[in-house]
């Protein structure tokens, strides 16, 4: 086994109680542990960047979902990218950089088969958690496969200034959308969508009913809705959906912290009239698109045709506050913690 000199302590975040409604600081603990040692076929990674994402809120609940809940009293998980500092695995050397799923900690022992080598010379390490990572693939697969986007479609994206939404809108434009509309939670984000990301129109959902603002921004209706928010946004999109319109359900951040059952859209019957389709998706079902995605989107990023933003928080001790920030919508683009 090869390794570099390591510190004695590894800091990691544990879930100590399951949040009810909005998570609270006391539901978590920053714990000091020994730096683990890799076994056969494993490597030790010093995490450089870790991801915080809205879906993590669901894993804090014990409710049955598409992914197992976090265990109480144990370190949480999430996307991370870092440098190999000890290797007990063939084909991976100290100094290599890996993308893996053991974030929320400074050091992680990773099964080599569960990690992907990345090249920090080809793109900044942080992008492998965002624009060129799971976030980007979510946007790509959801728009092009689940929503069956085609040239000339009018596209509405909610949560459009977030990591996924901002990429959806730009991919739609690059693929020939007739019109791209986004919603966001501040006037600053609305300005960013139009001036930086090239959206044709955008609105602040806090400034009035979503349905009215959407009709004004898309008077000819929408063919595709990419949903990151749920609630009134989904109902508004159904109300503006054109014939044979498609809705891809990626997330529903507006209801993640609800403690009571949430009522569904009141206008679902309109889907009969429009022959509309609503389909949920998970990025894990679309990894067959990975190579195509990296090739196409990577070229757009390198050429500057596709722009991305990152909100970077410094320090593992601020990992929790960064996660809270995602739930509040504080981030522009991908929220990342730099360790």
mmCIF file of N, CA and C in Angstrom, residues 208-302:
data_model
loop_
_atom_site.group_PDB
_atom_site.id
_atom_site.type_symbol
_atom_site.label_atom_id
_atom_site.label_comp_id
_atom_site.label_asym_id
_atom_site.label_seq_id
_atom_site.Cartn_x
_atom_site.Cartn_y
_atom_site.Cartn_z
ATOM 1 N N UNK A 208 -45.835 37.518 -7.430
ATOM 2 C CA UNK A 208 -47.238 37.358 -7.825
ATOM 3 C C UNK A 208 -47.537 35.910 -8.138
ATOM 4 N N UNK A 209 -48.806 35.579 -8.397
ATOM 5 C CA UNK A 209 -49.183 34.195 -8.708
ATOM 6 C C UNK A 209 -48.360 33.650 -9.872
ATOM 7 N N UNK A 210 -47.851 32.432 -9.691
ATOM 8 C CA UNK A 210 -47.016 31.822 -10.716
ATOM 9 C C UNK A 210 -47.780 31.658 -12.020
ATOM 10 N N UNK A 211 -49.041 31.251 -11.933
ATOM 11 C CA UNK A 211 -49.830 31.011 -13.144
ATOM 12 C C UNK A 211 -49.956 32.279 -13.983
ATOM 13 N N UNK A 212 -50.174 33.417 -13.338
ATOM 14 C CA UNK A 212 -50.314 34.672 -14.072
ATOM 15 C C UNK A 212 -48.986 35.095 -14.687
ATOM 16 N N UNK A 213 -47.900 34.962 -13.924
ATOM 17 C CA UNK A 213 -46.593 35.356 -14.444
ATOM 18 C C UNK A 213 -46.143 34.445 -15.587
ATOM 19 N N UNK A 214 -46.479 33.165 -15.492
ATOM 20 C CA UNK A 214 -46.116 32.238 -16.558
ATOM 21 C C UNK A 214 -46.889 32.544 -17.838
ATOM 22 N N UNK A 215 -48.173 32.826 -17.715
ATOM 23 C CA UNK A 215 -48.964 33.156 -18.907
ATOM 24 C C UNK A 215 -48.432 34.417 -19.587
ATOM 25 N N UNK A 216 -47.983 35.382 -18.790
ATOM 26 C CA UNK A 216 -47.429 36.606 -19.367
ATOM 27 C C UNK A 216 -46.096 36.332 -20.064
ATOM 28 N N UNK A 217 -45.292 35.444 -19.485
ATOM 29 C CA UNK A 217 -43.972 35.142 -20.048
ATOM 30 C C UNK A 217 -44.055 34.180 -21.229
ATOM 31 N N UNK A 218 -45.097 33.356 -21.252
ATOM 32 C CA UNK A 218 -45.262 32.359 -22.317
ATOM 33 C C UNK A 218 -46.689 32.429 -22.850
ATOM 34 N N UNK A 219 -47.042 33.520 -23.566
ATOM 35 C CA UNK A 219 -48.422 33.687 -24.035
ATOM 36 C C UNK A 219 -48.886 32.596 -24.997
ATOM 37 N N UNK A 220 -47.941 31.930 -25.644
ATOM 38 C CA UNK A 220 -48.292 30.840 -26.568
ATOM 39 C C UNK A 220 -48.189 29.472 -25.909
ATOM 40 N N UNK A 221 -48.059 29.453 -24.580
ATOM 41 C CA UNK A 221 -47.997 28.187 -23.853
ATOM 42 C C UNK A 221 -46.610 27.577 -23.840
ATOM 43 N N UNK A 222 -46.507 26.422 -23.185
ATOM 44 C CA UNK A 222 -45.230 25.714 -23.092
ATOM 45 C C UNK A 222 -45.402 24.270 -23.553
ATOM 46 N N UNK A 223 -44.358 23.761 -24.183
ATOM 47 C CA UNK A 223 -44.361 22.368 -24.654
ATOM 48 C C UNK A 223 -43.698 21.438 -23.654
ATOM 49 N N UNK A 224 -42.734 21.984 -22.902
ATOM 50 C CA UNK A 224 -41.995 21.193 -21.925
ATOM 51 C C UNK A 224 -41.910 21.978 -20.618
ATOM 52 N N UNK A 225 -42.182 21.290 -19.514
ATOM 53 C CA UNK A 225 -41.944 21.877 -18.193
ATOM 54 C C UNK A 225 -40.993 20.972 -17.431
ATOM 55 N N UNK A 226 -39.885 21.530 -16.961
ATOM 56 C CA UNK A 226 -38.919 20.807 -16.133
ATOM 57 C C UNK A 226 -39.131 21.265 -14.703
ATOM 58 N N UNK A 227 -39.633 20.355 -13.864
ATOM 59 C CA UNK A 227 -40.096 20.733 -12.526
ATOM 60 C C UNK A 227 -39.072 20.413 -11.447
ATOM 61 N N UNK A 228 -38.579 21.456 -10.778
ATOM 62 C CA UNK A 228 -37.716 21.303 -9.609
ATOM 63 C C UNK A 228 -38.413 21.716 -8.322
ATOM 64 N N UNK A 229 -39.637 22.225 -8.429
ATOM 65 C CA UNK A 229 -40.271 22.909 -7.303
ATOM 66 C C UNK A 229 -41.565 22.246 -6.842
ATOM 67 N N UNK A 230 -42.426 21.823 -7.777
ATOM 68 C CA UNK A 230 -43.714 21.263 -7.417
ATOM 69 C C UNK A 230 -44.712 22.350 -7.042
ATOM 70 N N UNK A 231 -45.772 21.961 -6.332
ATOM 71 C CA UNK A 231 -46.741 22.917 -5.811
ATOM 72 C C UNK A 231 -47.374 23.794 -6.869
ATOM 73 N N UNK A 232 -47.398 25.108 -6.609
ATOM 74 C CA UNK A 232 -48.077 26.031 -7.514
ATOM 75 C C UNK A 232 -47.392 26.119 -8.874
ATOM 76 N N UNK A 233 -46.101 25.796 -8.931
ATOM 77 C CA UNK A 233 -45.399 25.800 -10.218
ATOM 78 C C UNK A 233 -45.919 24.684 -11.127
ATOM 79 N N UNK A 234 -46.119 23.515 -10.560
ATOM 80 C CA UNK A 234 -46.631 22.392 -11.355
ATOM 81 C C UNK A 234 -48.043 22.682 -11.847
ATOM 82 N N UNK A 235 -48.859 23.225 -10.973
ATOM 83 C CA UNK A 235 -50.233 23.558 -11.373
ATOM 84 C C UNK A 235 -50.236 24.616 -12.480
ATOM 85 N N UNK A 236 -49.359 25.605 -12.357
ATOM 86 C CA UNK A 236 -49.275 26.650 -13.373
ATOM 87 C C UNK A 236 -48.827 26.076 -14.711
ATOM 88 N N UNK A 237 -47.869 25.168 -14.673
ATOM 89 C CA UNK A 237 -47.366 24.572 -15.912
ATOM 90 C C UNK A 237 -48.449 23.747 -16.608
ATOM 91 N N UNK A 238 -49.205 22.995 -15.836
ATOM 92 C CA UNK A 238 -50.310 22.234 -16.426
ATOM 93 C C UNK A 238 -51.291 23.189 -17.097
ATOM 94 N N UNK A 239 -51.543 24.334 -16.452
ATOM 95 C CA UNK A 239 -52.463 25.321 -17.004
ATOM 96 C C UNK A 239 -51.978 25.951 -18.294
ATOM 97 N N UNK A 240 -50.664 25.983 -18.517
ATOM 98 C CA UNK A 240 -50.102 26.592 -19.724
ATOM 99 C C UNK A 240 -49.604 25.561 -20.732
ATOM 100 N N UNK A 241 -49.832 24.278 -20.458
ATOM 101 C CA UNK A 241 -49.291 23.227 -21.313
ATOM 102 C C UNK A 241 -49.990 23.181 -22.670
ATOM 103 N N UNK A 242 -49.193 23.079 -23.709
ATOM 104 C CA UNK A 242 -49.726 22.954 -25.062
ATOM 105 C C UNK A 242 -50.111 21.511 -25.377
ATOM 106 N N UNK A 243 -50.744 21.318 -26.515
ATOM 107 C CA UNK A 243 -51.095 19.984 -26.991
ATOM 108 C C UNK A 243 -49.839 19.108 -27.039
ATOM 109 N N UNK A 244 -49.945 17.881 -26.502
ATOM 110 C CA UNK A 244 -48.843 16.916 -26.449
ATOM 111 C C UNK A 244 -47.666 17.415 -25.616
ATOM 112 N N UNK A 245 -47.935 18.287 -24.654
ATOM 113 C CA UNK A 245 -46.882 18.793 -23.782
ATOM 114 C C UNK A 245 -46.356 17.727 -22.841
ATOM 115 N N UNK A 246 -45.119 17.901 -22.393
ATOM 116 C CA UNK A 246 -44.466 16.926 -21.512
ATOM 117 C C UNK A 246 -43.929 17.616 -20.271
ATOM 118 N N UNK A 247 -44.111 16.974 -19.138
ATOM 119 C CA UNK A 247 -43.621 17.494 -17.860
ATOM 120 C C UNK A 247 -42.693 16.455 -17.243
ATOM 121 N N UNK A 248 -41.444 16.853 -16.968
ATOM 122 C CA UNK A 248 -40.472 15.982 -16.307
ATOM 123 C C UNK A 248 -40.351 16.413 -14.851
ATOM 124 N N UNK A 249 -40.637 15.504 -13.930
ATOM 125 C CA UNK A 249 -40.582 15.807 -12.503
ATOM 126 C C UNK A 249 -39.219 15.399 -11.963
ATOM 127 N N UNK A 250 -38.391 16.401 -11.675
ATOM 128 C CA UNK A 250 -37.056 16.166 -11.141
ATOM 129 C C UNK A 250 -37.041 16.300 -9.623
ATOM 130 N N UNK A 251 -37.760 17.299 -9.105
ATOM 131 C CA UNK A 251 -37.777 17.547 -7.669
ATOM 132 C C UNK A 251 -38.991 18.361 -7.285
ATOM 133 N N UNK A 252 -39.173 18.527 -5.991
ATOM 134 C CA UNK A 252 -40.315 19.288 -5.476
ATOM 135 C C UNK A 252 -39.892 19.972 -4.184
ATOM 136 N N UNK A 253 -38.915 20.872 -4.296
ATOM 137 C CA UNK A 253 -38.295 21.449 -3.105
ATOM 138 C C UNK A 253 -39.288 22.247 -2.269
ATOM 139 N N UNK A 254 -40.386 22.698 -2.874
ATOM 140 C CA UNK A 254 -41.367 23.487 -2.122
ATOM 141 C C UNK A 254 -42.085 22.669 -1.051
ATOM 142 N N UNK A 255 -42.027 21.333 -1.151
ATOM 143 C CA UNK A 255 -42.775 20.507 -0.195
ATOM 144 C C UNK A 255 -41.871 19.594 0.640
ATOM 145 N N UNK A 256 -40.563 19.683 0.490
ATOM 146 C CA UNK A 256 -39.679 18.741 1.176
ATOM 147 C C UNK A 256 -39.768 18.834 2.689
ATOM 148 N N UNK A 257 -40.059 20.020 3.216
ATOM 149 C CA UNK A 257 -40.099 20.186 4.662
ATOM 150 C C UNK A 257 -41.516 20.254 5.219
ATOM 151 N N UNK A 258 -42.506 19.899 4.391
ATOM 152 C CA UNK A 258 -43.900 19.927 4.845
ATOM 153 C C UNK A 258 -44.140 18.835 5.873
ATOM 154 N N UNK A 259 -44.902 19.175 6.882
ATOM 155 C CA UNK A 259 -45.242 18.196 7.916
ATOM 156 C C UNK A 259 -46.656 17.647 7.745
ATOM 157 N N UNK A 260 -47.421 18.227 6.840
ATOM 158 C CA UNK A 260 -48.778 17.756 6.544
ATOM 159 C C UNK A 260 -48.838 17.320 5.083
ATOM 160 N N UNK A 261 -49.784 16.425 4.739
ATOM 161 C CA UNK A 261 -49.931 16.021 3.335
ATOM 162 C C UNK A 261 -50.167 17.238 2.442
ATOM 163 N N UNK A 262 -49.526 17.216 1.285
ATOM 164 C CA UNK A 262 -49.607 18.338 0.358
ATOM 165 C C UNK A 262 -50.630 18.034 -0.728
ATOM 166 N N UNK A 263 -51.533 18.974 -0.982
ATOM 167 C CA UNK A 263 -52.540 18.758 -2.015
ATOM 168 C C UNK A 263 -51.900 18.835 -3.392
ATOM 169 N N UNK A 264 -52.399 18.041 -4.302
ATOM 170 C CA UNK A 264 -51.873 18.026 -5.663
ATOM 171 C C UNK A 264 -52.470 19.130 -6.509
ATOM 172 N N UNK A 265 -52.013 19.253 -7.761
ATOM 173 C CA UNK A 265 -52.578 20.255 -8.668
ATOM 174 C C UNK A 265 -54.080 20.053 -8.841
ATOM 175 N N UNK A 266 -54.802 21.165 -8.903
ATOM 176 C CA UNK A 266 -56.270 21.087 -9.010
ATOM 177 C C UNK A 266 -56.736 20.944 -10.457
ATOM 178 N N UNK A 267 -55.799 21.012 -11.399
ATOM 179 C CA UNK A 267 -56.189 21.043 -12.806
ATOM 180 C C UNK A 267 -55.658 19.860 -13.602
ATOM 181 N N UNK A 268 -55.463 18.709 -12.952
ATOM 182 C CA UNK A 268 -54.930 17.541 -13.647
ATOM 183 C C UNK A 268 -55.799 17.115 -14.823
ATOM 184 N N UNK A 269 -57.104 17.373 -14.734
ATOM 185 C CA UNK A 269 -57.994 16.980 -15.818
ATOM 186 C C UNK A 269 -57.627 17.671 -17.136
ATOM 187 N N UNK A 270 -56.911 18.781 -17.058
ATOM 188 C CA UNK A 270 -56.515 19.474 -18.281
ATOM 189 C C UNK A 270 -55.573 18.624 -19.133
ATOM 190 N N UNK A 271 -54.904 17.654 -18.516
ATOM 191 C CA UNK A 271 -54.021 16.769 -19.264
ATOM 192 C C UNK A 271 -54.791 15.939 -20.289
ATOM 193 N N UNK A 272 -56.074 15.742 -20.041
ATOM 194 C CA UNK A 272 -56.898 15.027 -21.023
ATOM 195 C C UNK A 272 -57.028 15.879 -22.280
ATOM 196 N N UNK A 273 -57.333 17.138 -22.078
ATOM 197 C CA UNK A 273 -57.497 18.068 -23.198
ATOM 198 C C UNK A 273 -56.196 18.222 -23.993
ATOM 199 N N UNK A 274 -55.075 18.347 -23.285
ATOM 200 C CA UNK A 274 -53.795 18.614 -23.951
ATOM 201 C C UNK A 274 -53.073 17.336 -24.372
ATOM 202 N N UNK A 275 -53.598 16.177 -23.937
ATOM 203 C CA UNK A 275 -52.902 14.893 -24.137
ATOM 204 C C UNK A 275 -51.506 14.974 -23.521
ATOM 205 N N UNK A 276 -51.433 15.692 -22.422
ATOM 206 C CA UNK A 276 -50.148 15.932 -21.775
ATOM 207 C C UNK A 276 -49.649 14.728 -21.007
ATOM 208 N N UNK A 277 -48.357 14.724 -20.743
ATOM 209 C CA UNK A 277 -47.718 13.621 -20.036
ATOM 210 C C UNK A 277 -46.856 14.163 -18.889
ATOM 211 N N UNK A 278 -46.988 13.544 -17.719
ATOM 212 C CA UNK A 278 -46.140 13.851 -16.566
ATOM 213 C C UNK A 278 -45.350 12.597 -16.230
ATOM 214 N N UNK A 279 -44.034 12.753 -16.102
ATOM 215 C CA UNK A 279 -43.197 11.598 -15.798
ATOM 216 C C UNK A 279 -42.090 11.999 -14.832
ATOM 217 N N UNK A 280 -41.966 11.253 -13.763
ATOM 218 C CA UNK A 280 -40.857 11.454 -12.843
ATOM 219 C C UNK A 280 -39.639 10.672 -13.300
ATOM 220 N N UNK A 281 -38.458 11.097 -12.842
ATOM 221 C CA UNK A 281 -37.251 10.378 -13.232
ATOM 222 C C UNK A 281 -36.183 10.519 -12.162
ATOM 223 N N UNK A 282 -35.250 9.578 -12.185
ATOM 224 C CA UNK A 282 -34.069 9.596 -11.329
ATOM 225 C C UNK A 282 -32.838 9.486 -12.211
ATOM 226 N N UNK A 283 -31.848 10.271 -11.906
ATOM 227 C CA UNK A 283 -30.652 10.290 -12.739
ATOM 228 C C UNK A 283 -29.973 8.925 -12.775
ATOM 229 N N UNK A 284 -30.123 8.146 -11.699
ATOM 230 C CA UNK A 284 -29.488 6.835 -11.650
ATOM 231 C C UNK A 284 -29.956 5.870 -12.711
ATOM 232 N N UNK A 285 -31.103 6.147 -13.311
ATOM 233 C CA UNK A 285 -31.619 5.287 -14.377
ATOM 234 C C UNK A 285 -31.063 5.655 -15.741
ATOM 235 N N UNK A 286 -30.210 6.682 -15.795
ATOM 236 C CA UNK A 286 -29.788 7.203 -17.095
ATOM 237 C C UNK A 286 -28.271 7.310 -17.241
ATOM 238 N N UNK A 287 -27.542 6.487 -16.488
ATOM 239 C CA UNK A 287 -26.087 6.556 -16.590
ATOM 240 C C UNK A 287 -25.564 6.038 -17.928
ATOM 241 N N UNK A 288 -26.421 5.393 -18.714
ATOM 242 C CA UNK A 288 -26.004 4.993 -20.057
ATOM 243 C C UNK A 288 -25.746 6.213 -20.949
ATOM 244 N N UNK A 289 -26.253 7.381 -20.525
ATOM 245 C CA UNK A 289 -26.022 8.618 -21.276
ATOM 246 C C UNK A 289 -24.728 9.332 -20.870
ATOM 247 N N UNK A 290 -24.023 8.788 -19.868
ATOM 248 C CA UNK A 290 -22.892 9.499 -19.276
ATOM 249 C C UNK A 290 -21.842 9.908 -20.313
ATOM 250 N N UNK A 291 -21.409 8.976 -21.134
ATOM 251 C CA UNK A 291 -20.350 9.288 -22.090
ATOM 252 C C UNK A 291 -20.804 10.354 -23.085
ATOM 253 N N UNK A 292 -22.014 10.211 -23.589
ATOM 254 C CA UNK A 292 -22.571 11.188 -24.525
ATOM 255 C C UNK A 292 -22.690 12.555 -23.865
ATOM 256 N N UNK A 293 -23.150 12.556 -22.622
ATOM 257 C CA UNK A 293 -23.315 13.795 -21.859
ATOM 258 C C UNK A 293 -21.980 14.515 -21.668
ATOM 259 N N UNK A 294 -20.971 13.795 -21.196
ATOM 260 C CA UNK A 294 -19.674 14.417 -20.934
ATOM 261 C C UNK A 294 -19.078 14.979 -22.225
ATOM 262 N N UNK A 295 -19.221 14.238 -23.316
ATOM 263 C CA UNK A 295 -18.676 14.699 -24.593
ATOM 264 C C UNK A 295 -19.361 15.978 -25.067
ATOM 265 N N UNK A 296 -20.703 15.978 -25.046
ATOM 266 C CA UNK A 296 -21.442 17.116 -25.592
ATOM 267 C C UNK A 296 -21.385 18.326 -24.669
ATOM 268 N N UNK A 297 -21.697 18.121 -23.394
ATOM 269 C CA UNK A 297 -21.723 19.239 -22.455
ATOM 270 C C UNK A 297 -20.311 19.730 -22.151
ATOM 271 N N UNK A 298 -19.359 18.807 -22.059
ATOM 272 C CA UNK A 298 -17.982 19.215 -21.842
ATOM 273 C C UNK A 298 -17.484 20.156 -22.927
ATOM 274 N N UNK A 299 -17.863 19.882 -24.168
ATOM 275 C CA UNK A 299 -17.469 20.753 -25.278
ATOM 276 C C UNK A 299 -18.109 22.127 -25.147
ATOM 277 N N UNK A 300 -19.372 22.180 -24.722
ATOM 278 C CA UNK A 300 -20.058 23.464 -24.530
ATOM 279 C C UNK A 300 -19.405 24.268 -23.406
ATOM 280 N N UNK A 301 -19.009 23.576 -22.342
ATOM 281 C CA UNK A 301 -18.368 24.269 -21.221
ATOM 282 C C UNK A 301 -17.019 24.837 -21.658
ATOM 283 N N UNK A 302 -16.243 24.039 -22.376
ATOM 284 C CA UNK A 302 -14.923 24.494 -22.814
ATOM 285 C C UNK A 302 -15.013 25.665 -23.789
#
